[in-house]
Coordinates of C-alpha atoms in Angstrom, one line a residue:
M1 CA 85.2 -73.4 -4.3
Q2 CA 81.8 -71.7 -2.9
P3 CA 81.9 -67.8 -3.2
P4 CA 83.5 -65.7 0.5
S5 CA 81.0 -66.5 3.8
G6 CA 80.0 -63.1 5.1
V7 CA 82.7 -64.5 7.5
A8 CA 85.0 -64.9 5.0
R9 CA 84.0 -61.4 3.6
L10 CA 84.8 -59.2 6.9
L11 CA 87.9 -61.2 7.6
T12 CA 88.9 -60.2 4.4
G13 CA 88.2 -56.3 4.7
S14 CA 90.6 -55.8 7.0
L15 CA 94.9 -56.4 7.1
L16 CA 96.4 -57.9 9.9
I17 CA 99.9 -57.9 11.5
I18 CA 100.7 -60.7 13.7
T19 CA 102.4 -59.6 16.3
L20 CA 104.9 -62.5 17.7
L21 CA 105.5 -63.2 21.5
A22 CA 107.2 -66.1 23.2
P23 CA 106.2 -66.7 27.0
T24 CA 106.3 -70.1 28.6
L25 CA 102.4 -71.5 28.0
S26 CA 100.7 -73.1 30.8
R27 CA 97.5 -75.0 30.4
P28 CA 95.7 -77.2 32.8
G29 CA 96.7 -80.6 32.7
Y30 CA 99.4 -79.7 30.3
T31 CA 103.1 -79.9 31.5
T32 CA 105.4 -77.7 29.2
P33 CA 108.9 -79.8 28.8
A34 CA 111.6 -77.7 30.7
G35 CA 113.0 -75.2 28.4
D36 CA 109.6 -75.2 26.1
T37 CA 108.7 -72.2 25.1
F38 CA 105.3 -71.8 22.9
N39 CA 104.6 -68.6 20.0
I40 CA 102.1 -66.9 20.6
L41 CA 100.2 -65.1 18.2
T42 CA 98.4 -61.7 18.4
L43 CA 96.7 -60.5 15.7
V44 CA 96.6 -56.7 15.5
P45 CA 94.6 -54.9 13.3
Y46 CA 97.0 -52.6 10.4
A47 CA 94.1 -51.6 8.3
A48 CA 90.1 -52.0 7.6
N49 CA 87.5 -51.3 5.1
F50 CA 88.2 -53.0 1.8
N51 CA 86.0 -54.8 -0.6
I52 CA 86.6 -58.3 -0.4
V53 CA 90.7 -58.8 -0.7
S54 CA 91.6 -60.8 -3.4
A55 CA 95.7 -60.1 -3.4
I56 CA 97.9 -58.5 -1.1
T57 CA 102.1 -57.4 -2.2
H58 CA 104.3 -55.1 -2.4
H59 CA 107.1 -53.4 -4.9
G60 CA 110.3 -53.5 -3.0
N61 CA 109.5 -50.9 -0.5
E62 CA 106.6 -50.1 3.0
R63 CA 103.8 -49.8 0.7
L64 CA 101.4 -52.3 0.8
F65 CA 99.4 -53.1 -2.7
V66 CA 95.8 -54.2 -1.6
A67 CA 93.9 -56.3 -4.5
E68 CA 89.9 -55.9 -4.1
L69 CA 87.9 -58.1 -5.9
I70 CA 85.3 -55.3 -7.3
G71 CA 88.8 -54.6 -9.7
Q72 CA 90.5 -52.0 -7.5
I73 CA 93.7 -51.6 -6.0
R74 CA 94.9 -49.8 -2.5
V75 CA 97.8 -48.3 -1.4
V76 CA 98.2 -49.0 2.1
T77 CA 101.2 -47.0 3.6
S78 CA 103.7 -48.1 6.4
S79 CA 101.4 -46.4 9.3
G80 CA 98.2 -48.1 7.8
Y81 CA 96.9 -45.4 6.0
I82 CA 94.8 -46.1 2.9
L83 CA 95.7 -43.8 0.0
P84 CA 91.6 -42.3 -0.5
T85 CA 92.5 -42.5 -4.6
P86 CA 92.9 -46.2 -6.2
F87 CA 96.2 -47.1 -6.9
L88 CA 93.9 -48.5 -10.1
D89 CA 90.6 -48.8 -11.5
I90 CA 89.4 -50.8 -13.8
T91 CA 85.7 -52.2 -12.9
D92 CA 84.6 -51.0 -15.6
R93 CA 86.5 -53.4 -17.3
V94 CA 86.2 -56.5 -14.5
S95 CA 83.3 -58.4 -13.7
S96 CA 83.0 -60.1 -10.3
A97 CA 79.0 -60.2 -9.6
A98 CA 78.8 -64.0 -10.3
G99 CA 80.7 -67.2 -8.6
E100 CA 84.4 -66.4 -8.0
Q101 CA 85.0 -63.8 -10.8
G102 CA 86.5 -60.4 -10.4
L103 CA 90.4 -59.2 -10.0
L104 CA 91.9 -62.2 -8.7
G105 CA 96.1 -61.6 -9.1
L106 CA 98.3 -59.1 -8.8
V107 CA 102.0 -59.0 -8.6
F108 CA 104.7 -56.7 -9.4
H109 CA 107.7 -57.4 -11.7
P110 CA 110.5 -58.1 -9.4
D111 CA 112.7 -55.6 -10.9
P112 CA 112.8 -52.6 -8.8
D113 CA 113.7 -50.0 -11.5
R114 CA 110.9 -51.5 -14.2
S115 CA 107.2 -50.0 -13.5
H116 CA 105.2 -53.4 -14.8
F117 CA 102.8 -55.1 -13.3
Y118 CA 100.5 -57.8 -13.7
L119 CA 97.0 -58.7 -12.7
L120 CA 94.1 -61.7 -13.4
Y121 CA 90.9 -61.1 -13.9
T122 CA 87.5 -61.9 -14.9
N123 CA 86.7 -59.5 -18.1
L124 CA 82.9 -58.4 -18.9
T125 CA 82.8 -61.5 -21.2
G126 CA 83.8 -63.6 -18.6
D127 CA 87.5 -64.6 -19.4
A128 CA 90.3 -64.8 -17.8
T129 CA 92.5 -62.3 -19.2
L130 CA 96.5 -62.1 -18.0
S131 CA 97.3 -58.4 -18.5
R132 CA 99.9 -55.8 -17.7
F133 CA 100.0 -52.0 -17.2
Q134 CA 102.5 -49.5 -16.1
V135 CA 102.8 -47.0 -12.8
S136 CA 102.5 -43.7 -13.8
A137 CA 105.7 -41.8 -14.6
S138 CA 105.1 -38.9 -12.1
D139 CA 103.2 -40.2 -8.9
P140 CA 104.2 -44.2 -7.4
N141 CA 101.1 -44.1 -5.8
L142 CA 98.8 -44.3 -9.7
A143 CA 99.3 -46.5 -12.4
D144 CA 97.9 -45.4 -15.5
P145 CA 95.0 -47.7 -16.7
N146 CA 95.8 -46.5 -20.4
S147 CA 98.7 -48.7 -20.4
E148 CA 96.6 -51.9 -20.4
L149 CA 98.8 -55.0 -22.4
I150 CA 96.9 -57.9 -22.9
M151 CA 98.8 -61.1 -22.8
L152 CA 96.2 -63.5 -22.7
T153 CA 92.7 -64.2 -22.7
V154 CA 91.0 -67.9 -22.1
P155 CA 87.4 -68.8 -21.8
Q156 CA 86.0 -69.8 -19.5
P157 CA 83.1 -71.7 -19.4
T158 CA 81.5 -70.8 -15.9
P159 CA 81.6 -68.4 -12.8
L160 CA 83.5 -70.9 -10.7
H161 CA 86.9 -71.6 -10.5
N162 CA 88.1 -68.5 -12.6
G163 CA 91.7 -68.2 -10.5
G164 CA 94.2 -67.4 -10.2
A165 CA 97.3 -66.3 -7.9
L166 CA 100.2 -64.8 -10.0
A167 CA 104.3 -64.7 -8.7
F168 CA 107.7 -64.5 -10.3
G169 CA 109.4 -67.7 -9.4
P170 CA 113.7 -67.4 -8.9
D171 CA 114.0 -68.4 -12.4
G172 CA 112.4 -64.6 -12.9
Y173 CA 109.7 -66.1 -15.0
L174 CA 106.0 -65.4 -14.5
Y175 CA 103.8 -68.5 -12.7
V176 CA 99.9 -67.4 -13.2
G177 CA 97.4 -70.1 -11.6
L178 CA 94.3 -70.8 -13.8
G179 CA 91.4 -72.3 -12.3
D180 CA 89.3 -75.3 -13.9
G181 CA 86.3 -73.4 -15.2
G182 CA 84.4 -75.6 -14.3
R183 CA 82.3 -77.3 -10.8
D184 CA 83.1 -79.2 -8.0
G185 CA 85.3 -82.3 -9.2
D186 CA 86.4 -81.0 -12.2
P187 CA 83.6 -82.9 -13.5
D188 CA 84.6 -81.6 -17.8
L189 CA 88.7 -83.0 -16.3
F190 CA 89.7 -79.5 -17.9
S191 CA 93.2 -80.0 -16.0
Q192 CA 93.8 -83.4 -16.6
D193 CA 94.2 -82.3 -20.6
P194 CA 98.3 -80.2 -20.8
N195 CA 96.4 -78.9 -24.0
N196 CA 93.6 -77.0 -22.2
L197 CA 95.1 -73.8 -20.7
L198 CA 92.3 -74.4 -18.0
G199 CA 93.4 -76.0 -14.7
T200 CA 96.8 -75.5 -14.9
I201 CA 99.9 -73.3 -14.1
L202 CA 101.4 -71.3 -16.8
R203 CA 105.6 -70.4 -17.0
L204 CA 105.9 -67.4 -19.3
D205 CA 108.9 -65.4 -19.8
V206 CA 107.6 -61.9 -20.1
D207 CA 111.3 -60.1 -20.4
S208 CA 112.3 -61.6 -23.8
S209 CA 109.3 -60.7 -26.7
L210 CA 105.7 -59.4 -26.2
P211 CA 103.3 -60.3 -24.7
Y212 CA 105.5 -63.0 -23.7
A213 CA 107.6 -66.0 -24.7
I214 CA 108.1 -69.4 -23.9
P215 CA 111.1 -70.6 -21.0
P216 CA 112.7 -73.6 -23.4
D217 CA 112.7 -76.1 -20.3
N218 CA 108.8 -75.6 -20.4
P219 CA 107.8 -79.4 -19.9
F220 CA 105.4 -79.4 -23.6
V221 CA 107.7 -77.2 -25.9
G222 CA 108.2 -79.0 -29.1
N223 CA 105.3 -81.9 -27.4
P224 CA 102.3 -82.2 -29.3
A225 CA 100.8 -83.5 -26.2
G226 CA 100.5 -80.2 -24.3
R227 CA 100.5 -75.5 -24.6
D228 CA 103.7 -74.8 -24.6
E229 CA 102.8 -72.3 -21.3
V230 CA 101.6 -75.4 -19.6
W231 CA 104.6 -76.2 -16.2
A232 CA 101.8 -77.9 -14.1

């Protein structure tokens, strides 16, 4: 994976709404079977002027939370308005100057009554950091930067292939995607070693204990061939 090109940076600086239309499509030299239709996608600008978007999510309502690679999260309202104050600003903790580093993953706890959300970012020493933060008790459009609980730190050998999407599965567990930390083709074969967290998908229980617990049905639980956290 290469750093974002100029075109990619431009595209990730805006959010687009896709509107579905369903007229019959007609092209010269192409016959549409009777009764068949094609959907035409129309892109409509929704919000713009972000600094390299790395993740977009929601928290069970109409607001969008947009993570920027530099270490900020912005709130976009249902009308497409970007709130002027960032939801969270941890640019002082995030390294985004080289390669594929930065704030890489964002997800809220699936229980809407909980105010936790989780980030995966490259810290100032170049390592992948999985952290939990808390939404402000007084303002749902702000997070508390001092609430950070660092759950896991994984050394990264290079600024490339650092990761990493975050998602909760239907089983309620947190899934963490970590890059192999290397160059094209994983020359160090990190992703082929389940005892190395690089190049894996982790599956974590974030509800049973802190910083996390291991789901009992993870494939390497009790098996020295791999780390307990590794799902794939």
